[in-house]
Coordinates of N, CA and C in Angstrom, one line a residue:
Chain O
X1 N 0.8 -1.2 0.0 CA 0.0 0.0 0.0 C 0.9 1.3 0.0
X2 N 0.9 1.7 -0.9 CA 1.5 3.0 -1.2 C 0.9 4.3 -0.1
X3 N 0.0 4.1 0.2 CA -0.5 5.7 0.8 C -1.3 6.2 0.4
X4 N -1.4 6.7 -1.2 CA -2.2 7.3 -2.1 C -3.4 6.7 -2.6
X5 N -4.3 7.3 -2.3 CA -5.9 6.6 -2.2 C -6.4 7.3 -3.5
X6 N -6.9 6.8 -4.6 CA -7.8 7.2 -5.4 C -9.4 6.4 -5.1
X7 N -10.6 7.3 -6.1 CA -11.9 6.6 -5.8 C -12.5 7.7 -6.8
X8 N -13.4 6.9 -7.5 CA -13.5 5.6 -7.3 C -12.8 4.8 -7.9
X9 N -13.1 3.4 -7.5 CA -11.8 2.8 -7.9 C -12.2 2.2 -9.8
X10 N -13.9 2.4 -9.9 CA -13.8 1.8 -11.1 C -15.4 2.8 -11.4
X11 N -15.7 3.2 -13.1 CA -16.3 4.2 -13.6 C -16.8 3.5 -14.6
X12 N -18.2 3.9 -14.8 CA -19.1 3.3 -16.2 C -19.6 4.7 -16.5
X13 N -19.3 5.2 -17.8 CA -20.4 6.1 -18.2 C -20.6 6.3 -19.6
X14 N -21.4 7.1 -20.2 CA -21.3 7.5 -21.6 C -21.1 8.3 -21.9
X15 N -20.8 8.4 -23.4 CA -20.0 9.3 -24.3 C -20.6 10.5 -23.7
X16 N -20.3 12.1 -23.8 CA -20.8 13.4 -23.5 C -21.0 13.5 -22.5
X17 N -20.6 12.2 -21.5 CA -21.0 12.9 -20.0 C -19.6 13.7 -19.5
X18 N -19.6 13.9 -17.9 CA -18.9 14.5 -17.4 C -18.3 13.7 -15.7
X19 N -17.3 13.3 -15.8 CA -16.8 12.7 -14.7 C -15.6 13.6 -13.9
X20 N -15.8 13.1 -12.0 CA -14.5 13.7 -11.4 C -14.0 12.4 -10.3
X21 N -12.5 12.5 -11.1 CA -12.0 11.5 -10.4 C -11.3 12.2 -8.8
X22 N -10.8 11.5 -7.6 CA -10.5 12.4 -6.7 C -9.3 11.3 -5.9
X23 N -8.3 12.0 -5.7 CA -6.8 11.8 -5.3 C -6.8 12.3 -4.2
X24 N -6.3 11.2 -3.0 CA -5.6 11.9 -1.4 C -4.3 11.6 -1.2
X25 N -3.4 12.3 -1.3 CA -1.9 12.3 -1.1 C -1.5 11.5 -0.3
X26 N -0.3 10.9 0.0 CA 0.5 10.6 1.1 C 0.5 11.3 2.1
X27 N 0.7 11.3 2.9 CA 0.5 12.1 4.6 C 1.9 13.0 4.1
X28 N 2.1 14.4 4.1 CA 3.0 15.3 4.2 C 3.1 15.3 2.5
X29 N 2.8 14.4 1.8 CA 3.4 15.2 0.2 C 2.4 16.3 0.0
X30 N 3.2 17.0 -1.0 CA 2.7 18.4 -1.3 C 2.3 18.2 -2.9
X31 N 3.2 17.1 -3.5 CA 3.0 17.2 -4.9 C 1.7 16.2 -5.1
X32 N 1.2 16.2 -6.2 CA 0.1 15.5 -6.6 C 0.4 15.8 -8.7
X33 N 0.6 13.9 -9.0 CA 0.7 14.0 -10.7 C -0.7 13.2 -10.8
X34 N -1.3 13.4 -12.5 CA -1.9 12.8 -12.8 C -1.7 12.3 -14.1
X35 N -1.9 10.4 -14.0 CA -1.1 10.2 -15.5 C -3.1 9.2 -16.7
X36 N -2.3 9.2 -17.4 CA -3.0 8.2 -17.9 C -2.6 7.0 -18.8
X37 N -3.1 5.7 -18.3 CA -2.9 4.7 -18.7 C -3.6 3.5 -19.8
X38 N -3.3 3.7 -20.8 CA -4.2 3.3 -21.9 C -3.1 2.3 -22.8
X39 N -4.2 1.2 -23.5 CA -4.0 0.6 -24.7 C -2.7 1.2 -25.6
X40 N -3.1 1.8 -26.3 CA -2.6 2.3 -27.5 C -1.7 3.8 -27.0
X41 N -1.8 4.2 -26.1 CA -0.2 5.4 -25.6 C 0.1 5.0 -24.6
X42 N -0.3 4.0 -23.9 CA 1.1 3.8 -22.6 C 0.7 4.3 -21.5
X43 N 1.2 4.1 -20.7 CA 1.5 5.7 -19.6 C 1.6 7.1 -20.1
X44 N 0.9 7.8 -20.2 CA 1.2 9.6 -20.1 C 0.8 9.9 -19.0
X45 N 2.0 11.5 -18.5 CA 1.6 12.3 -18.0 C 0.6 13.1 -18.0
X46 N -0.2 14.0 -17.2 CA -1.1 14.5 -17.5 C -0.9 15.9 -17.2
X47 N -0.7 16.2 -15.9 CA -0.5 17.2 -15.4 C -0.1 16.9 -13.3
X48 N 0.8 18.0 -13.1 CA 1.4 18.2 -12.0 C 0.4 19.4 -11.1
X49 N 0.4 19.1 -9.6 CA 0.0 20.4 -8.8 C 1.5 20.3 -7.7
X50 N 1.6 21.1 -7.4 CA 2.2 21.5 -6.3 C 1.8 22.4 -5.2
X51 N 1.5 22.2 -4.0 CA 1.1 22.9 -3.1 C -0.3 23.5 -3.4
X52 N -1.3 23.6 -4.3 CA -2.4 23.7 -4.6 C -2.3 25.0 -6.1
X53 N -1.3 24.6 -6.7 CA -0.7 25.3 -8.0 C -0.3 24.2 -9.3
X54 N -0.7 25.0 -9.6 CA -0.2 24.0 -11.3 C 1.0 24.2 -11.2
X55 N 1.7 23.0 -11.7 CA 3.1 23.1 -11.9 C 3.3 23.2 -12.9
X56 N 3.2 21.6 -14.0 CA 3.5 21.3 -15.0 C 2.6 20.7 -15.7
X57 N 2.7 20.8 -17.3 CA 1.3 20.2 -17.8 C 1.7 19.5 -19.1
X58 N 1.4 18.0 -19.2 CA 1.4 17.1 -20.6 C 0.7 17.2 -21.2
X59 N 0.4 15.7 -21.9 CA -0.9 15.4 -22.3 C -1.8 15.7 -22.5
X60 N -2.7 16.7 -21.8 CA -3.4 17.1 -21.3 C -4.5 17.6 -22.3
X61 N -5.5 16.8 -22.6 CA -7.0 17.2 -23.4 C -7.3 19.1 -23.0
X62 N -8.1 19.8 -23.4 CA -8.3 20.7 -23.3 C -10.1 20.7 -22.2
X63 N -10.7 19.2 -22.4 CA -11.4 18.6 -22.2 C -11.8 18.4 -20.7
X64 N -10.6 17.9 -20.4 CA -9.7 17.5 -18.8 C -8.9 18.8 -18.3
X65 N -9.6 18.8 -17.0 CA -8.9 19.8 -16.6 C -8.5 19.1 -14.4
X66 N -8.1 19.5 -13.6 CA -7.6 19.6 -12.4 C -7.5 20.3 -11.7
X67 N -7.5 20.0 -10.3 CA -7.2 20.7 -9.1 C -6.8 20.2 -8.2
X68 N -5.9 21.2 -7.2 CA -5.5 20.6 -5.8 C -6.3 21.4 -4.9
X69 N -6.6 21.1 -3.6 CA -7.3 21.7 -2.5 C -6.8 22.1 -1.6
X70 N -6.9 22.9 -1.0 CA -6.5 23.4 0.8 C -5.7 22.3 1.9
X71 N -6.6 21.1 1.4 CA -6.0 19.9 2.0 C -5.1 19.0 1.8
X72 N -4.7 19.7 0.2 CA -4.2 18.5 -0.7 C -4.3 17.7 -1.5
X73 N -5.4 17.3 -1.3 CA -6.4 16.5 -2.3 C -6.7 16.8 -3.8
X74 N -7.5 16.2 -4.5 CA -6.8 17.0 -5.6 C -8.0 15.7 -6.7
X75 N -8.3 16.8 -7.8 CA -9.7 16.0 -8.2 C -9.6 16.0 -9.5
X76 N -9.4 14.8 -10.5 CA -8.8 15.0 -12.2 C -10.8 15.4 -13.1
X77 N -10.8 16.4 -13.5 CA -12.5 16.1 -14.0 C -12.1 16.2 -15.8
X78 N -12.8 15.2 -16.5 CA -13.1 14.4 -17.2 C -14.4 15.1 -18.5
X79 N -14.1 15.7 -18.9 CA -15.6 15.9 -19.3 C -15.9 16.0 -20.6
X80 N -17.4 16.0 -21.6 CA -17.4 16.0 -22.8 C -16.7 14.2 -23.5
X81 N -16.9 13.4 -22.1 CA -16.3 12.1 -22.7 C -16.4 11.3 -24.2
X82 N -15.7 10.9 -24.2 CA -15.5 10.1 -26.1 C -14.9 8.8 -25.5
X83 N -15.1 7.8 -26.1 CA -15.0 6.4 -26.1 C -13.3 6.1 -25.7
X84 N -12.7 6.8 -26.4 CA -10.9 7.1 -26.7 C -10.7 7.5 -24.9
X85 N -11.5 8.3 -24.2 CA -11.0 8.1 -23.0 C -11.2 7.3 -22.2
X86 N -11.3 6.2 -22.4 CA -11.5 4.7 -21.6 C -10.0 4.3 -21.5
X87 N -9.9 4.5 -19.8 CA -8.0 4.1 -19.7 C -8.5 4.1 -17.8
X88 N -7.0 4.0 -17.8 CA -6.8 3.8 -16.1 C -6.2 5.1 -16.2
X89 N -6.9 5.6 -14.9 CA -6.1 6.9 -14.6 C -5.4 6.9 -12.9
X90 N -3.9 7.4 -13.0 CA -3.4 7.2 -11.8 C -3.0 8.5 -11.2
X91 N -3.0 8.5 -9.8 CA -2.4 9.7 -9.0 C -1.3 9.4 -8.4
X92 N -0.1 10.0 -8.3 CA 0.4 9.8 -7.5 C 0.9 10.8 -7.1
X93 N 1.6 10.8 -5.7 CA 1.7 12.0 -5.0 C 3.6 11.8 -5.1
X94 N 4.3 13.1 -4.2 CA 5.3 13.0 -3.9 C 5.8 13.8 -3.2
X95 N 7.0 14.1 -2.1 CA 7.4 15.4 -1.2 C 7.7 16.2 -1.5
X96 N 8.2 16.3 -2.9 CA 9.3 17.1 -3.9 C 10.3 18.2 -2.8
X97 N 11.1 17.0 -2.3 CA 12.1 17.5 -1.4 C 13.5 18.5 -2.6
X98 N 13.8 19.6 -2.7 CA 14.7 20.5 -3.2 C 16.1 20.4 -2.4
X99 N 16.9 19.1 -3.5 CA 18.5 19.1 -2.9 C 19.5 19.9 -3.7
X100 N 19.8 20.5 -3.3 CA 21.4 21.5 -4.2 C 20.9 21.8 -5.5
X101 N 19.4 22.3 -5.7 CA 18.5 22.9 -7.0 C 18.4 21.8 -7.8
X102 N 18.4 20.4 -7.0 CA 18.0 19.4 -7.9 C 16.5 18.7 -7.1
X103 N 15.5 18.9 -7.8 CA 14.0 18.3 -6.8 C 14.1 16.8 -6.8
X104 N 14.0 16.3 -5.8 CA 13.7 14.9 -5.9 C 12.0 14.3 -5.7
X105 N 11.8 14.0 -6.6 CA 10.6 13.7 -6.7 C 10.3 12.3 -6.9
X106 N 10.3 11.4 -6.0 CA 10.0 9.9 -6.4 C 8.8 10.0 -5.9
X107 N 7.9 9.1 -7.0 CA 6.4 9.0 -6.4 C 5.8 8.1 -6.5
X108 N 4.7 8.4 -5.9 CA 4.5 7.1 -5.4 C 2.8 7.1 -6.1
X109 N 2.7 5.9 -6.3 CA 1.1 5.9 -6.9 C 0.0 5.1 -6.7
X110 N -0.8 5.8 -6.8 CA -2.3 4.9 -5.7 C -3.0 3.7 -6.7
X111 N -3.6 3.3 -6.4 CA -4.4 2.4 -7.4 C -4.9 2.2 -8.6
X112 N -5.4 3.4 -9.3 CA -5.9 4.0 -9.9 C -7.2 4.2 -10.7
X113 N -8.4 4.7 -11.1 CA -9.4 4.7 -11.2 C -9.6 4.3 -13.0
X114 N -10.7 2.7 -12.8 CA -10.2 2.8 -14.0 C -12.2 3.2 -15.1
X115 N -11.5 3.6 -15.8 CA -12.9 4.5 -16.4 C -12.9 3.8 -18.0
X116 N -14.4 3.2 -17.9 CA -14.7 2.7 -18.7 C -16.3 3.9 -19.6
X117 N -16.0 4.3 -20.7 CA -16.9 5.2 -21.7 C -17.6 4.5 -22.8
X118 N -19.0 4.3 -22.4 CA -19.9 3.1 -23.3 C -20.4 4.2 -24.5
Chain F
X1 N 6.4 7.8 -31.1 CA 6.9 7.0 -30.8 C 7.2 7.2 -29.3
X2 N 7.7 6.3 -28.6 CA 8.0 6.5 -27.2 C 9.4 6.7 -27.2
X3 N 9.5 7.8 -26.4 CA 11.3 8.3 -25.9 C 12.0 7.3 -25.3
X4 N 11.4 6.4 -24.0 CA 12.1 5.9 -23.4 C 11.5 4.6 -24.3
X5 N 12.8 3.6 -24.1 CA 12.2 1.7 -25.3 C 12.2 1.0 -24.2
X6 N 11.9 -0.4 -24.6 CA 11.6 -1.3 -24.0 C 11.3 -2.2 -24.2
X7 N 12.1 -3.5 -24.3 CA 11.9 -4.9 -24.9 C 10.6 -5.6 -24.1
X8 N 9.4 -5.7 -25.3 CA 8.3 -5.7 -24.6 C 7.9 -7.2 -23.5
X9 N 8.9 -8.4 -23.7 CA 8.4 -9.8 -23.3 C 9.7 -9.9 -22.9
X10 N 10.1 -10.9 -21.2 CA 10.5 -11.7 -21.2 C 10.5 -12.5 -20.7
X11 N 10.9 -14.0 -20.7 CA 10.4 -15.2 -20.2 C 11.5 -15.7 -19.5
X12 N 11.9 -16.1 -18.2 CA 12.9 -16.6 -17.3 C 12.3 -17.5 -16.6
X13 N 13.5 -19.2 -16.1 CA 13.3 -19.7 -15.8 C 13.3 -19.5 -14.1
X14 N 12.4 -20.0 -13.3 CA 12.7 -19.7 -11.7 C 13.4 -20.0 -11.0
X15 N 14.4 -19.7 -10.2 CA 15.5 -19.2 -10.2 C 16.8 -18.7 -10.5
X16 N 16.5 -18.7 -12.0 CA 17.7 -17.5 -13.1 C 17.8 -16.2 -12.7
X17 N 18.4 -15.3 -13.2 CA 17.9 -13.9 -12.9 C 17.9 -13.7 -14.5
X18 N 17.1 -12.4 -14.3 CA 16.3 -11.7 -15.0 C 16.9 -10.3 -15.0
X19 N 17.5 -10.3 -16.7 CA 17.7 -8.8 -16.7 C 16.4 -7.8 -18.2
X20 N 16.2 -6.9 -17.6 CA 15.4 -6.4 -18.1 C 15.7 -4.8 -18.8
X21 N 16.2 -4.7 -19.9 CA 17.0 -3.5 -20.4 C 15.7 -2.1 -21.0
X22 N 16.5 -1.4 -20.4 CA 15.8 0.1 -21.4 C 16.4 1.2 -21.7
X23 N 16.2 1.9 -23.0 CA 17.3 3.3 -23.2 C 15.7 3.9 -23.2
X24 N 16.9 5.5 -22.9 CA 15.9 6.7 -22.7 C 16.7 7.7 -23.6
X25 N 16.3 8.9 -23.6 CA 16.6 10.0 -24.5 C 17.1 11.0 -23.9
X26 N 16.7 11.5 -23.0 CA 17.3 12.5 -22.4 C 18.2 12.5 -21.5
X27 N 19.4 13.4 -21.9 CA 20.5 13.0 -21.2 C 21.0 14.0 -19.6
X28 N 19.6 15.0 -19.9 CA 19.5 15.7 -18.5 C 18.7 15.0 -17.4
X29 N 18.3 13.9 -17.8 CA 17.7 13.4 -16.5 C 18.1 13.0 -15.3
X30 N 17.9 13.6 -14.1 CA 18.5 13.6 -12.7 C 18.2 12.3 -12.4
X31 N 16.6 11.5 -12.3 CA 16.8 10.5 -12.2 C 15.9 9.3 -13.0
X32 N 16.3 7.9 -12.6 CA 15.6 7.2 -13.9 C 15.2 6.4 -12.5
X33 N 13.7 5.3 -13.0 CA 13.2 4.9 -12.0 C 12.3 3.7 -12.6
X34 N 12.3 2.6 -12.0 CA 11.9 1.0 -12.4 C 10.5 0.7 -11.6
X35 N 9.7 0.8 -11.8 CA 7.8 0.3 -11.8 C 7.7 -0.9 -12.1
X36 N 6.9 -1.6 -11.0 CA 6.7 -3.2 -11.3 C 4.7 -3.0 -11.0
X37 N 3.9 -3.4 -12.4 CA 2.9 -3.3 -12.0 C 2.4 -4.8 -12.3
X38 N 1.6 -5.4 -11.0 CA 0.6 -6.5 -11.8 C -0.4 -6.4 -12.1
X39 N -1.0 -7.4 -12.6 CA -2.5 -7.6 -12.8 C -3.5 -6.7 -12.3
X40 N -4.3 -5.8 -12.9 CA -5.3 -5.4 -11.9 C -4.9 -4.4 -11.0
X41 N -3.6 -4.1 -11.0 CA -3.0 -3.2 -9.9 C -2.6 -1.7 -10.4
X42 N -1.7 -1.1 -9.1 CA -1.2 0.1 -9.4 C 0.4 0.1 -9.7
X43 N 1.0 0.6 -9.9 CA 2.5 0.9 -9.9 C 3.1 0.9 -8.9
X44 N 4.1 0.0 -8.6 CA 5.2 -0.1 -7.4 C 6.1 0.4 -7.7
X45 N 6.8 1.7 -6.8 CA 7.9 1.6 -7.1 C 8.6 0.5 -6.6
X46 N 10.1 0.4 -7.6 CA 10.8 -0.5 -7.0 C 12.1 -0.1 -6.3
X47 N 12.4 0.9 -7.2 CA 14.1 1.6 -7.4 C 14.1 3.1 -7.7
X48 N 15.2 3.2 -7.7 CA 15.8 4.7 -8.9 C 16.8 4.7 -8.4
X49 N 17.2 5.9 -9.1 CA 19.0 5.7 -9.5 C 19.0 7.2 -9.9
X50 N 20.1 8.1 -9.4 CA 20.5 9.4 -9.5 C 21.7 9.0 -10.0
X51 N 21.2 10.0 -11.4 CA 22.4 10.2 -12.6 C 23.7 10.3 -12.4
X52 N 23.9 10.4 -11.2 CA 25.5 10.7 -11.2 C 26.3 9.2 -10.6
X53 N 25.1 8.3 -10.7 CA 25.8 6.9 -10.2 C 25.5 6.1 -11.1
X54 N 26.7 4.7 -11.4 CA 26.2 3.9 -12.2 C 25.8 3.0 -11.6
X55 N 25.6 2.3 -10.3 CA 24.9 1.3 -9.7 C 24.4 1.7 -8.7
X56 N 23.3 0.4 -8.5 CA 22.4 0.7 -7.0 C 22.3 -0.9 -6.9
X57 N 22.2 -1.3 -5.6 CA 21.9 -2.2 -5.1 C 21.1 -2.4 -4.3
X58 N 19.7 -3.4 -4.3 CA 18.9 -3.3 -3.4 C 18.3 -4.3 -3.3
X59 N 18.9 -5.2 -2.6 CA 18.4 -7.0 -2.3 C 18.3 -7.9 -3.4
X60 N 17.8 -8.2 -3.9 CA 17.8 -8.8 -4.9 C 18.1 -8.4 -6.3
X61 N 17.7 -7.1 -5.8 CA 17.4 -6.0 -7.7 C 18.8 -5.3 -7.4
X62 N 19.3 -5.7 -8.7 CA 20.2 -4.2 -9.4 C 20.5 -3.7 -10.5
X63 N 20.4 -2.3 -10.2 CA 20.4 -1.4 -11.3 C 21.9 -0.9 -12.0
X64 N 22.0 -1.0 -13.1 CA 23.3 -0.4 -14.0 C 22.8 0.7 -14.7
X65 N 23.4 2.1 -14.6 CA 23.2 2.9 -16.0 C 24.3 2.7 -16.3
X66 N 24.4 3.1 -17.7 CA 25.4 3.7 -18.7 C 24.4 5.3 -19.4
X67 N 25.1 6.2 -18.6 CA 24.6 7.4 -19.2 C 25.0 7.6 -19.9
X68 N 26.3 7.3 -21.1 CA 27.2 7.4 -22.2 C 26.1 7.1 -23.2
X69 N 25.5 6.0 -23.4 CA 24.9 5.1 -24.1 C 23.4 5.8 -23.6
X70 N 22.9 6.0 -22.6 CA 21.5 6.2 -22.2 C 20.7 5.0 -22.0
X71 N 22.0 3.9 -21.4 CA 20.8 2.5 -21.1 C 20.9 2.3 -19.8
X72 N 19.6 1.2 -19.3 CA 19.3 2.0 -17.9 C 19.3 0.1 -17.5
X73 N 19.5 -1.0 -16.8 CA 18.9 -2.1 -16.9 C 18.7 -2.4 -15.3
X74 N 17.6 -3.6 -15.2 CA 17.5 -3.9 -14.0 C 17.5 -5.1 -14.2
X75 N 18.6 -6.1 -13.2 CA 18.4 -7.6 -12.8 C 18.0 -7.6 -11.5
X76 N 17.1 -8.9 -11.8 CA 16.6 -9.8 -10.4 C 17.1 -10.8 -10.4
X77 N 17.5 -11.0 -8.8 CA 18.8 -12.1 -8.9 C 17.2 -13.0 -8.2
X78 N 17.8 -14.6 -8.6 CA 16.9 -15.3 -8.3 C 15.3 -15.5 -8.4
X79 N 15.2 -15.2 -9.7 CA 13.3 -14.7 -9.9 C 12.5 -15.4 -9.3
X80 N 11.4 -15.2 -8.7 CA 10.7 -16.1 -8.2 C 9.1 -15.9 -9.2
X81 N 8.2 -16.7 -9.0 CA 6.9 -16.9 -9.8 C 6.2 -15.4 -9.1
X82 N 6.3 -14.7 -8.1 CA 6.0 -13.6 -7.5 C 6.3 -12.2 -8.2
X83 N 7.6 -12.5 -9.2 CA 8.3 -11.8 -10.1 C 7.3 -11.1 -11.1
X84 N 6.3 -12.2 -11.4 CA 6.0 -12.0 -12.7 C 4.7 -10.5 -12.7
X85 N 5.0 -9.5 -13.7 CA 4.5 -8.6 -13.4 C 5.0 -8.0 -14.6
X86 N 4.5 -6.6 -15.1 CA 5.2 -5.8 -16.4 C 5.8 -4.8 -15.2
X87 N 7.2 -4.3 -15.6 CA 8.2 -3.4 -15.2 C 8.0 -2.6 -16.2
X88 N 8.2 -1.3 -16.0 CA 8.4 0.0 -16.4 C 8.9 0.9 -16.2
X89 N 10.4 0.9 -17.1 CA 10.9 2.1 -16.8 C 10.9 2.9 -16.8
X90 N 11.1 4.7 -16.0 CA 10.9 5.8 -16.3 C 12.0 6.6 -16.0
X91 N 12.0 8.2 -17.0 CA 13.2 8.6 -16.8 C 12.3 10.1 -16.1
X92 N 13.0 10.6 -15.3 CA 12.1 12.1 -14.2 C 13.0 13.0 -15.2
X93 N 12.2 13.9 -16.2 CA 12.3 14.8 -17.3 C 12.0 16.1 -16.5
X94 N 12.4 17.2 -16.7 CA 11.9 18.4 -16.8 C 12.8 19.1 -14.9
X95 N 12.7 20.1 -14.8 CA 12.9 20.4 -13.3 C 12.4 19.9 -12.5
X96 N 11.2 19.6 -12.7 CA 10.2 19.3 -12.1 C 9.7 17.5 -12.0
X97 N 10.4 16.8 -12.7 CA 10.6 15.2 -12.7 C 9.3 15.0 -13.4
X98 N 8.8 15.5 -14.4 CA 7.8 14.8 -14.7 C 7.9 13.1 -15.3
X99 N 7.6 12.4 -15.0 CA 8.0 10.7 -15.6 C 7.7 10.3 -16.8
X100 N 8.6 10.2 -18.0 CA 8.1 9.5 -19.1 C 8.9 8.4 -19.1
X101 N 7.7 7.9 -19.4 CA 7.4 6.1 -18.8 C 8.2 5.1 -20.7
X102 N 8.5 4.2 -20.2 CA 8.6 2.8 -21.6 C 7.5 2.7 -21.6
X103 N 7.3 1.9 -22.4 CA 5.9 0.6 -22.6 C 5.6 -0.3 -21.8
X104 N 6.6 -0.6 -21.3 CA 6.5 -1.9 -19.7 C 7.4 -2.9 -20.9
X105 N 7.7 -3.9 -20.1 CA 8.5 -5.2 -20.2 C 7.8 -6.5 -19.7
X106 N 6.5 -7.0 -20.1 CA 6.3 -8.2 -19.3 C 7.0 -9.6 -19.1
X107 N 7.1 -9.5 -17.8 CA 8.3 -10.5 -17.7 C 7.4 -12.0 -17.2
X108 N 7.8 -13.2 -17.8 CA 7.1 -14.4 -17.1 C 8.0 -15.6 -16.8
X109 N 7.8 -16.1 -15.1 CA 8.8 -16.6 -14.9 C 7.9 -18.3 -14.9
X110 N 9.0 -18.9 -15.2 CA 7.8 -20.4 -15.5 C 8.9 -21.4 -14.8
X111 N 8.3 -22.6 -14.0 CA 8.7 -23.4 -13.3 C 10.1 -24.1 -14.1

């Protein structure tokens, strides 16, 4: 058990709807990534928060958008769905400890939610 | 195409070890890092390895870079049937370590 809680853990919907997936960190991480895991691209990144800020941004649909919260938590939403986004989606968190202007970021990742688009 | 490769199958007998190879592309990456996921599951880490070292050891698993070449490999000494899982290597890109992942390597270890 990693720490990192996603939920739900599994999603049925149809095409045009609108889904929010929701990530709880490791106790003290600040970072929070979200990737996506599919068939036919692999693993992608999605996008990064830090401390309840956007960091960094992939992949990223114009579609799909994110957030981090006051607590940390942090919620991937989904929306205008198409068949093509049927994948596993993962969170994982991290401390993003800053050594000598090098970030160390190992992270760690929760289960992940996986979303099926009928 | 994917940046980082990845020999997609391997098959080992139980108790051989198992080395599992990957290159990556970018030669700024601080660090590179080995994911064992099973069935139905999430991503474990297993390892990493900071660029400025060529080995890591850690029980059973060890890791070689060659940053020259940009190849990254992981053996498992003594595989066991518990092994079996797809590995995925990733290299932490950007300031900020974002992870671009291989394709995984599924490895199958058979009696």
């Amino acid at each position: 058990d990693s720490g990192v809680t996603q939920t739900p853990k599994h999603l049925i919907t149809a095409t045009g709807q609108r889904v929010t997936l929701r990530c709880s960190p490791r106790s003290g991480d600040l970072s929070v990534y979200w990737y996506q895991q599919s068939l036919d691209q692999g693993l992608q990144f999605l996008i990064q928060y830090y401390n309840g800020e956007e960091r960094a941004k992939g992949n990223i649909l114009e579609r799909f958008s994110a957030q981090q919260f006051p607590d940390l938590h942090s919620e991937l939403n989904l929306s205008s769905l198409e068949l093509g986004d049927s994948a596993l989606y993962f969170c994982a968190s991290s401390e993003s400890k800053g050594l000598a202007g090098v970030w160390e970021e190992t992270q760690y990742f929760g289960p992940g939610t996986r979303l099926l688009v009928l | 195409g994917e940046d980082v490769e990845q020999s997609l199958f391997l098959s080992v007998r139980e108790g051989d070890s198992s080395v599992i190879n990957c290159t990556y592309t970018d030669s700024s990456s601080t660090y590179l890092y080995w994911y064992k996921q099973e069935p139905g599951a999430g991503l474990q880490l297993l390892t990493y390895i900071f660029s400025n070292m060529d080995m890591k050891q850690d029980q059973r698993l060890t890791v070689l870079l060659n940053k020259k070449d940009k190849h990254l490999s992981l053996r498992i000494a003594d595989t066991q049937t518990g092994d079996s899982a797809i590995y995925f290597c990733a290299e932490g890109r950007g300031g900020y370590n974002k992870l671009i992942f291989g394709a995984g390597t599924r490895l199958a270890v058979h009696p």
